[in-house]
Coordinates of N, CA and C in Angstrom, one line a residue:
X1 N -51.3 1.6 -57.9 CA -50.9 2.3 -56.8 C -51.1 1.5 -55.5
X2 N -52.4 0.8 -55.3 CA -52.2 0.1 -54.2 C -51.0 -1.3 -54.3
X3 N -51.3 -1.9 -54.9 CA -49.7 -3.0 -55.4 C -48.5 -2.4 -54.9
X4 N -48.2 -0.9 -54.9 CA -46.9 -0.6 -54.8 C -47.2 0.5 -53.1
X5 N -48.1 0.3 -52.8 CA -48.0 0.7 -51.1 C -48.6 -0.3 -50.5
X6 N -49.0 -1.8 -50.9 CA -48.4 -3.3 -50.2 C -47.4 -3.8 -50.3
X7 N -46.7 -3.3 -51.7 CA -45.3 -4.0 -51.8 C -44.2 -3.0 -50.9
X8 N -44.7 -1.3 -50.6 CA -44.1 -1.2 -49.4 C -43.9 -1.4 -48.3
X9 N -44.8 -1.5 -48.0 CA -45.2 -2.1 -47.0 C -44.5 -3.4 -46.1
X10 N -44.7 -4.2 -46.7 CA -43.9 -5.3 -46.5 C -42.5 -5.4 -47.0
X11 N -42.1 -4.5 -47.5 CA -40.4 -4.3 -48.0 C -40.5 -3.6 -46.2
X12 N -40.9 -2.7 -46.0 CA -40.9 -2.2 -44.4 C -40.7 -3.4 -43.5
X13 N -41.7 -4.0 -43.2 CA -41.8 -4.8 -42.4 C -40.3 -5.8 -41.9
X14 N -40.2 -6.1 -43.7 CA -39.0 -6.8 -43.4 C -37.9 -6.6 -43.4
X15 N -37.8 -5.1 -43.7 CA -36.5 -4.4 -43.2 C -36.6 -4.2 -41.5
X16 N -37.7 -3.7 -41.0 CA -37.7 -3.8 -39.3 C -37.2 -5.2 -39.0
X17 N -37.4 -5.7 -39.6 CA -37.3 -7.1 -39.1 C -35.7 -7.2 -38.8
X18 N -35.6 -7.1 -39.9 CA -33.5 -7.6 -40.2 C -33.3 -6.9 -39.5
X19 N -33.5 -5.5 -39.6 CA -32.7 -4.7 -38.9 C -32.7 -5.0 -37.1
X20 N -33.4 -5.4 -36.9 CA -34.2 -5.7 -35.0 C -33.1 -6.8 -35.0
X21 N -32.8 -7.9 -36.2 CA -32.5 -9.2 -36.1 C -30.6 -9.2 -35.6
X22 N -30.3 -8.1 -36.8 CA -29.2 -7.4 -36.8 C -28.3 -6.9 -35.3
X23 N -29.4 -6.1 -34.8 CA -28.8 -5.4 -33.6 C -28.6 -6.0 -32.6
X24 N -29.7 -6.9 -32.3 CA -30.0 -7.8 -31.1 C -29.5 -9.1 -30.9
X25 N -28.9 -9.2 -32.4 CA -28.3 -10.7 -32.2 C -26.5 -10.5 -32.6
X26 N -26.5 -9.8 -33.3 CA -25.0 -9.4 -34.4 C -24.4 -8.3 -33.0
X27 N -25.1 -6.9 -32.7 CA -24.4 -6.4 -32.1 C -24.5 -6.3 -30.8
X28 N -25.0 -6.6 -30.0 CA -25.8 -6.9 -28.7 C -25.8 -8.1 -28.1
X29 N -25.3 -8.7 -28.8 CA -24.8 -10.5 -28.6 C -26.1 -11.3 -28.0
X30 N -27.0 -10.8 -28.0 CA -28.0 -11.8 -27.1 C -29.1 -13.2 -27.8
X31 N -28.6 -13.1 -28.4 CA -28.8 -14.6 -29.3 C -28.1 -15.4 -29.0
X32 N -27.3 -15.7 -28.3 CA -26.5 -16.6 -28.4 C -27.2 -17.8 -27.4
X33 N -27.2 -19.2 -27.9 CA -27.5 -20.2 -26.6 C -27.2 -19.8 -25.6
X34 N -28.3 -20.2 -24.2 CA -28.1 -20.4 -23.1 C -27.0 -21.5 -22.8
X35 N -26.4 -22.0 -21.8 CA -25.6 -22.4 -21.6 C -26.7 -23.2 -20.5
X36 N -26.4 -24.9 -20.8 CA -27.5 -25.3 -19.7 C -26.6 -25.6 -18.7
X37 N -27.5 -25.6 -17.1 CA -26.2 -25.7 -16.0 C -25.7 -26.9 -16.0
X38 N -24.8 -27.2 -15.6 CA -24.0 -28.4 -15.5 C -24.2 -28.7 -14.0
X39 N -24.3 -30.1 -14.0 CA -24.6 -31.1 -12.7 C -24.0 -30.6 -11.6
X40 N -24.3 -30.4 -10.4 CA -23.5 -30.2 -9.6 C -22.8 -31.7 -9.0
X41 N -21.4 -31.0 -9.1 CA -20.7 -32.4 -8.3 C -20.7 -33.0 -7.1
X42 N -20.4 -34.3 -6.9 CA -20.6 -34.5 -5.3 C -20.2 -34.0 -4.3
X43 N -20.3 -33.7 -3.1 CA -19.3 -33.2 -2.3 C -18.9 -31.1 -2.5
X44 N -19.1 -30.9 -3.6 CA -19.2 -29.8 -4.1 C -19.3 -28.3 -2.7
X45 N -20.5 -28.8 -2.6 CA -21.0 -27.3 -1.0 C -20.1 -28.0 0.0
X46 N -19.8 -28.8 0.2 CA -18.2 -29.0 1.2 C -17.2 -28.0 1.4
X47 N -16.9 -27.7 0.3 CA -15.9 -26.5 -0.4 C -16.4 -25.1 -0.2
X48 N -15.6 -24.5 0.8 CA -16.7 -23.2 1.4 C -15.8 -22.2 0.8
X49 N -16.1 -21.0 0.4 CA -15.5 -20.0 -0.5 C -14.6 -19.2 1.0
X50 N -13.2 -19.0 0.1 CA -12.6 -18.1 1.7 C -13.4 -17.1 2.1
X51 N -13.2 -17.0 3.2 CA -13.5 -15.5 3.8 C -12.5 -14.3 3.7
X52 N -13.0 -13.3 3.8 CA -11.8 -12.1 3.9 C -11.0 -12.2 4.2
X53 N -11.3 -12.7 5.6 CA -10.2 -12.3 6.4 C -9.0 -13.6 6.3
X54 N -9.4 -14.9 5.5 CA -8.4 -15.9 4.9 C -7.8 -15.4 3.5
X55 N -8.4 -14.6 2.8 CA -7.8 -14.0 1.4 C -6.8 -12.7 2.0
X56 N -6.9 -12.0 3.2 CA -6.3 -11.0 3.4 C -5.5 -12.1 4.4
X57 N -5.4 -12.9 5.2 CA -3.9 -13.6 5.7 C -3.3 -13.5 4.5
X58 N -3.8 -14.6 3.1 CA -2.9 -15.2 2.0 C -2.2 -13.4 1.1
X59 N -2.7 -12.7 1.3 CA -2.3 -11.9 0.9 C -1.0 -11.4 1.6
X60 N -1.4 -11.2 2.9 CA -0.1 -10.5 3.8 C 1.2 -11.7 3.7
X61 N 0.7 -12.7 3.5 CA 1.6 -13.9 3.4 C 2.0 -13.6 2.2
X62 N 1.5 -13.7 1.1 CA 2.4 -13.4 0.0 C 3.0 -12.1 -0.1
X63 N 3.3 -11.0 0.8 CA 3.5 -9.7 0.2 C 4.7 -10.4 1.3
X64 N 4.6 -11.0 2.4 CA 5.7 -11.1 3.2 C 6.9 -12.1 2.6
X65 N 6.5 -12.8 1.8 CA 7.3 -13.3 1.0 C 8.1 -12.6 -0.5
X66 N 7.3 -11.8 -0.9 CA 8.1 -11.0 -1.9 C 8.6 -9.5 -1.6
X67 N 8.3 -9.7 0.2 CA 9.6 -8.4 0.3 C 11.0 -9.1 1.1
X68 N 10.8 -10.7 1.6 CA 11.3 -11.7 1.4 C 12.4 -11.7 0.3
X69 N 11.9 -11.7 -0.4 CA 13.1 -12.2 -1.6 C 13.2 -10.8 -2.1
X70 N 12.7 -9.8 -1.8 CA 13.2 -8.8 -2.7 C 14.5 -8.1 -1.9
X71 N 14.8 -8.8 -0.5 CA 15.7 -8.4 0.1 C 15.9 -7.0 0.2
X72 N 17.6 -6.5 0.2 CA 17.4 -5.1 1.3 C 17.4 -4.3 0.0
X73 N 16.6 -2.9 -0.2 CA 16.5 -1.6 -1.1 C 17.5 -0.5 -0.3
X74 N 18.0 -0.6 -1.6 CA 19.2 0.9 -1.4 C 18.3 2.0 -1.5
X75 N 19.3 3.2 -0.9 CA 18.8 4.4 -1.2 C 20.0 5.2 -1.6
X76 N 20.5 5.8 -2.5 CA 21.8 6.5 -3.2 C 21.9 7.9 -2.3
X77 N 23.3 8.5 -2.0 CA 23.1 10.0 -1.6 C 23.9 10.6 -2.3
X78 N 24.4 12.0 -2.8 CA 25.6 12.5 -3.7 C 26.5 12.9 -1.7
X79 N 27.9 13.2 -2.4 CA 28.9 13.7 -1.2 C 28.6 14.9 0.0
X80 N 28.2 14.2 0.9 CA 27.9 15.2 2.3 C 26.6 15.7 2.3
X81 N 25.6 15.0 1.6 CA 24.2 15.1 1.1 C 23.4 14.2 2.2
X82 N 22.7 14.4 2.8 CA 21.4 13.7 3.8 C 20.3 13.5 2.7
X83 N 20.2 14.0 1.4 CA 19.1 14.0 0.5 C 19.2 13.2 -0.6
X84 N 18.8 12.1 -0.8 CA 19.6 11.5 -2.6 C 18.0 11.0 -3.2
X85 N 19.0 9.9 -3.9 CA 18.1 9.1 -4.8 C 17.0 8.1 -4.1
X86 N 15.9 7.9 -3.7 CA 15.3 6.8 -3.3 C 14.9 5.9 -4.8
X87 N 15.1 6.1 -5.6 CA 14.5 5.1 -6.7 C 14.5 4.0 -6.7
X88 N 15.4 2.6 -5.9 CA 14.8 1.6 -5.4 C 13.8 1.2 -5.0
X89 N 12.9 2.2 -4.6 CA 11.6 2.2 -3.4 C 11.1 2.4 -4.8
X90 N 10.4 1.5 -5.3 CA 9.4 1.5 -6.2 C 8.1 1.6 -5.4
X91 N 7.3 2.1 -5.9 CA 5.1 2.3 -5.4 C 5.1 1.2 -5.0
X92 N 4.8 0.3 -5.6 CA 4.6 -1.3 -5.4 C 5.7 -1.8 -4.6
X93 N 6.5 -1.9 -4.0 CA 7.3 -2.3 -2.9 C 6.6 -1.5 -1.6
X94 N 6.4 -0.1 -1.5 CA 5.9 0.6 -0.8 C 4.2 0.5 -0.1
X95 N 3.7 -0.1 -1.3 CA 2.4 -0.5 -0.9 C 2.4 -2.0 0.0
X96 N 3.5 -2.9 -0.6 CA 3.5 -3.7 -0.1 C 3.7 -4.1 1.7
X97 N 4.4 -3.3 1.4 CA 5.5 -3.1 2.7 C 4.0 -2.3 3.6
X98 N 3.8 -1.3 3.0 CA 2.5 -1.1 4.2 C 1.3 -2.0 4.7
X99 N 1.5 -3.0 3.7 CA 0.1 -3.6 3.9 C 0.9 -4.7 4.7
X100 N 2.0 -5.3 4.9 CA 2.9 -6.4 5.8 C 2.8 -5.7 7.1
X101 N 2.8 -4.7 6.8 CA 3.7 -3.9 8.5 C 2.3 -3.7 9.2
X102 N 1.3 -3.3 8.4 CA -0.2 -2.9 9.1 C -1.0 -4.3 9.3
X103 N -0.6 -5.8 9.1 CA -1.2 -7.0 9.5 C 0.1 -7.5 10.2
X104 N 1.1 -6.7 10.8 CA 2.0 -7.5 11.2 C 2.6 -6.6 12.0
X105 N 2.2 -6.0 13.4 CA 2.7 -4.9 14.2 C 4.1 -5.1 15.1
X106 N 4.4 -6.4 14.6 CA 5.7 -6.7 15.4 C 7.1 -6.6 14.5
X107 N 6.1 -6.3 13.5 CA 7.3 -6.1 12.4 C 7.4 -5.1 12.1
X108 N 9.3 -4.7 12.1 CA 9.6 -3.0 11.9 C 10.9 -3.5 10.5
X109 N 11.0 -2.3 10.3 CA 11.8 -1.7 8.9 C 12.5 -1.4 9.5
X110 N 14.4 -1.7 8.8 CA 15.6 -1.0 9.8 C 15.6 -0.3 8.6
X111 N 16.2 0.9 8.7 CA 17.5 1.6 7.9 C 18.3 2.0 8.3
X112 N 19.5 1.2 7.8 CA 20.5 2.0 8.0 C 21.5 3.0 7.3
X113 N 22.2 3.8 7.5 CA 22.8 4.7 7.0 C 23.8 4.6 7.0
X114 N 24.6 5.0 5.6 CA 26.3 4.7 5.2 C 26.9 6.0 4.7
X115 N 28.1 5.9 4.8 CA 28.4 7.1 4.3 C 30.2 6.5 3.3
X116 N 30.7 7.3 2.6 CA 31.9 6.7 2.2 C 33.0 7.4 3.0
X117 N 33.9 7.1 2.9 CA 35.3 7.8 3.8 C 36.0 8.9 3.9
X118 N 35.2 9.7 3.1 CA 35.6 11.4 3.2 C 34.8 11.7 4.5
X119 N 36.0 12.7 5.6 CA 34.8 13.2 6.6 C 35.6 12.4 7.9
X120 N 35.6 12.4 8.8 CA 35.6 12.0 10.3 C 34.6 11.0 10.5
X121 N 35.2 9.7 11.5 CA 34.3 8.8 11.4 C 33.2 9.4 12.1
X122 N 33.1 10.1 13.3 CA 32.0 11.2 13.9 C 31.2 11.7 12.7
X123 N 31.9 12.2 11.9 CA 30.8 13.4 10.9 C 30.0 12.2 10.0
X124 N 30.8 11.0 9.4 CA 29.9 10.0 8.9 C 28.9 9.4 9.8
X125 N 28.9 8.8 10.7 CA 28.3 8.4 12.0 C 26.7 9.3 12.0
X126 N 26.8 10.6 11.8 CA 26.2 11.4 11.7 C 25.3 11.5 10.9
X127 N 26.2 11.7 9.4 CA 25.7 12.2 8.0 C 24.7 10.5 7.8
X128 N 25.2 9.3 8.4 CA 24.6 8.1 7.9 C 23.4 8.4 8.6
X129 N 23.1 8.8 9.8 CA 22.1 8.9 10.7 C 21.1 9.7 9.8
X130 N 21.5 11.0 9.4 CA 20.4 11.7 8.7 C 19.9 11.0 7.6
X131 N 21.0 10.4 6.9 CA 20.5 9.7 5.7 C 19.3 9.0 6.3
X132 N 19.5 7.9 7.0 CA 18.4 6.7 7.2 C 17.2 7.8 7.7
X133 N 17.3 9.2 8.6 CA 15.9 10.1 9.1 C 15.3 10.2 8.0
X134 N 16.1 10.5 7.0 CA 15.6 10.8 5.8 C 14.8 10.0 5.2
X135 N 15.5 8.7 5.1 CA 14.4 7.5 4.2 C 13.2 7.4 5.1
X136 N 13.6 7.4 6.5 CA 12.5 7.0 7.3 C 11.2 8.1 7.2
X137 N 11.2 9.3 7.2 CA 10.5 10.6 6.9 C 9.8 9.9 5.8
X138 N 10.5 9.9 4.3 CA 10.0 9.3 3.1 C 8.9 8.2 3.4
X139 N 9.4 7.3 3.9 CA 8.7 5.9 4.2 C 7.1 6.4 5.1
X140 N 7.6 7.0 6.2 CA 5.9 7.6 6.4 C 5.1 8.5 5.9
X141 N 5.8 9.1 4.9 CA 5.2 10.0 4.2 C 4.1 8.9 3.3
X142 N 4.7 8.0 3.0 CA 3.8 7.4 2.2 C 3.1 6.3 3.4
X143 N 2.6 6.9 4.4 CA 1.9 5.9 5.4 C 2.4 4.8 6.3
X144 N 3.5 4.9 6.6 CA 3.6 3.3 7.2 C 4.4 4.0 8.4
X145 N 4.2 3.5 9.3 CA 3.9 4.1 11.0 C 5.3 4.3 11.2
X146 N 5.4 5.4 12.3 CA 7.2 5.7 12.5 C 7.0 4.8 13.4
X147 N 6.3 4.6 14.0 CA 7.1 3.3 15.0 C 7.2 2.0 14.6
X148 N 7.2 1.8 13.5 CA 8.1 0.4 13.2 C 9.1 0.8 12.7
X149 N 9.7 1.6 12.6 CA 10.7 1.8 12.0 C 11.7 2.4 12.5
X150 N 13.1 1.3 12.4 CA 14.0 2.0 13.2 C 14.8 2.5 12.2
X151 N 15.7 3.5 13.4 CA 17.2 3.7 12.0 C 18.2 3.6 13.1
X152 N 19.4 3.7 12.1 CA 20.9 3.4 12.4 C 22.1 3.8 11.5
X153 N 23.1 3.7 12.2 CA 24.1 4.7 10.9 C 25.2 3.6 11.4
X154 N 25.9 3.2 10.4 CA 27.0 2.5 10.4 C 28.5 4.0 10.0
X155 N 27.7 4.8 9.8 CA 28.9 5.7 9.2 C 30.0 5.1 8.0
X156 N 30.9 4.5 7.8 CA 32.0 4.0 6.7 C 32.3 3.2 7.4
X157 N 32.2 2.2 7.9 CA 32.3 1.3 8.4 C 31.9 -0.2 7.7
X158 N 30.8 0.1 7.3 CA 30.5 -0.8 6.5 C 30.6 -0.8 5.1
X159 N 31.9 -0.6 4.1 CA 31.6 -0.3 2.8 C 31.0 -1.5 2.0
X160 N 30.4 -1.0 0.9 CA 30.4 -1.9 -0.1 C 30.8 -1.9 -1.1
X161 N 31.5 -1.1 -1.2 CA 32.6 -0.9 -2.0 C 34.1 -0.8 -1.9
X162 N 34.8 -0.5 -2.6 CA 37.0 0.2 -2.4 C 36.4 1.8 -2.5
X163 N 37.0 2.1 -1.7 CA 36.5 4.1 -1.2 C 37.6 4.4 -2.1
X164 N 38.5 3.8 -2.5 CA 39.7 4.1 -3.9 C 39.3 5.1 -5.2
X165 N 38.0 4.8 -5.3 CA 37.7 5.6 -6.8 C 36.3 5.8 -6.4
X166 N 36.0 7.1 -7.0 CA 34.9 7.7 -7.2 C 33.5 6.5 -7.3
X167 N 33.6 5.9 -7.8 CA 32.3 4.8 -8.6 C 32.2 3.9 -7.0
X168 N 33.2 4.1 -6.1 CA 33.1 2.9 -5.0 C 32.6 3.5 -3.7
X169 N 32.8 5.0 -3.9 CA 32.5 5.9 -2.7 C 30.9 6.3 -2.9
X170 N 30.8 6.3 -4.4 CA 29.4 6.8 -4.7 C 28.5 5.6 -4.2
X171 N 29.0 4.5 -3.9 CA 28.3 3.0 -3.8 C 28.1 3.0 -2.3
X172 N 28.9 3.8 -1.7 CA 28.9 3.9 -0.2 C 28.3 4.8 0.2
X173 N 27.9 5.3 -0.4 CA 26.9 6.3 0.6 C 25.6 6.3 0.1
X174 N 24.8 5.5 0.7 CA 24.0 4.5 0.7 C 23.0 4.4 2.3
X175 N 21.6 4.0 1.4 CA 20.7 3.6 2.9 C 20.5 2.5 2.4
X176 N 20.2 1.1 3.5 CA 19.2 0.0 3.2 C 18.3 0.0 3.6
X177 N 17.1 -0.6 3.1 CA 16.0 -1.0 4.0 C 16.1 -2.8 4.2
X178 N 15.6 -3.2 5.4 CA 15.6 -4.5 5.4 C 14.1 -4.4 6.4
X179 N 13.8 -5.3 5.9 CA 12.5 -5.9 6.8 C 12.5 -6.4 7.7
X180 N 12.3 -6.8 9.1 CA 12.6 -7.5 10.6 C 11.5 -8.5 10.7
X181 N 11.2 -9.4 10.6 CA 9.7 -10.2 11.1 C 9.7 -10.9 12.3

């Protein structure tokens, strides 16, 4: 009887054991070598880590370059409508654009407003104007100051499309946004 409550004994033991060995090294990762530090190089503390306020320039720099090339966003409207599609204005264009315009107070957002060739050049003139109130309303709703932002209405004047067929008028009644720097 004693033989077999020393032989448990140490069957115990060395199950705590593995088991401890198991957890702390297999699942817990901490066995693993140290990593010894590596020499520091010459010249090295020369090299000063940016500051904020240099990572938020490089930032506004790059957001001003990718609304740069992302050039002008449509806004779609259906026939004699002030209200349409903004779905060009993605989040991410929108955030961007607030974070340019709020490090860059000289810079305003135009929209302008289009309309296609049904209607009196007066009543397009008009209906283009609401359109762009419209984007512009939108655009502050999501934060970004009414005073940078102007609008304007070309009315039909500017198509970008043949007002000939349905698919060319729906193309013309239209807002852009463009950026001003």
């Amino acid at each position: 009887m004693r033989q077999l409550v020393f032989f448990l004994s140490v069957l115990l033991v060395l199950w705590i054991a593995g088991a401890s060995y198991w957890y702390v090294c297999k699942i817990r990762c901490d066995c693993r070598q140290a990593v010894a530090p590596t020499e520091e190089i010459q010249g090295a503390g020369d090299i000063a880590e940016p500051s904020p306020e240099e990572l938020l320039r490089a930032s506004v720099e790059e957001t001003g370059k990718y609304l740069t090339a992302s050039g002008i966003r449509k806004g779609f409207f259906p026939s004699s409508s002030a209200e349409g599609d903004l779905g060009d204005i993605s989040d991410e264009y929108l955030k961007k654009l607030k974070l340019y315009l709020d490090n860059n107070p000289s810079a305003t957002v135009e929209v302008t407003g289009h309309a296609d060739i049904t209607g009196t050049e007066a009543y397009n003139i008009k209906l283009g104007l609401q359109r762009a109130e419209y984007v512009k309303t939108y655009l502050v709703n999501a934060g970004i100051k009414a005073e940078q932002i102007v609008t304007s209405s070309k009315g039909s004047s500017e198509p970008a499309a043949s007002n000939s067929t349905p698919e060319g008028r729906a193309a013309n009644r239209r807002t852009e946004i463009k950026v001003i720097t």
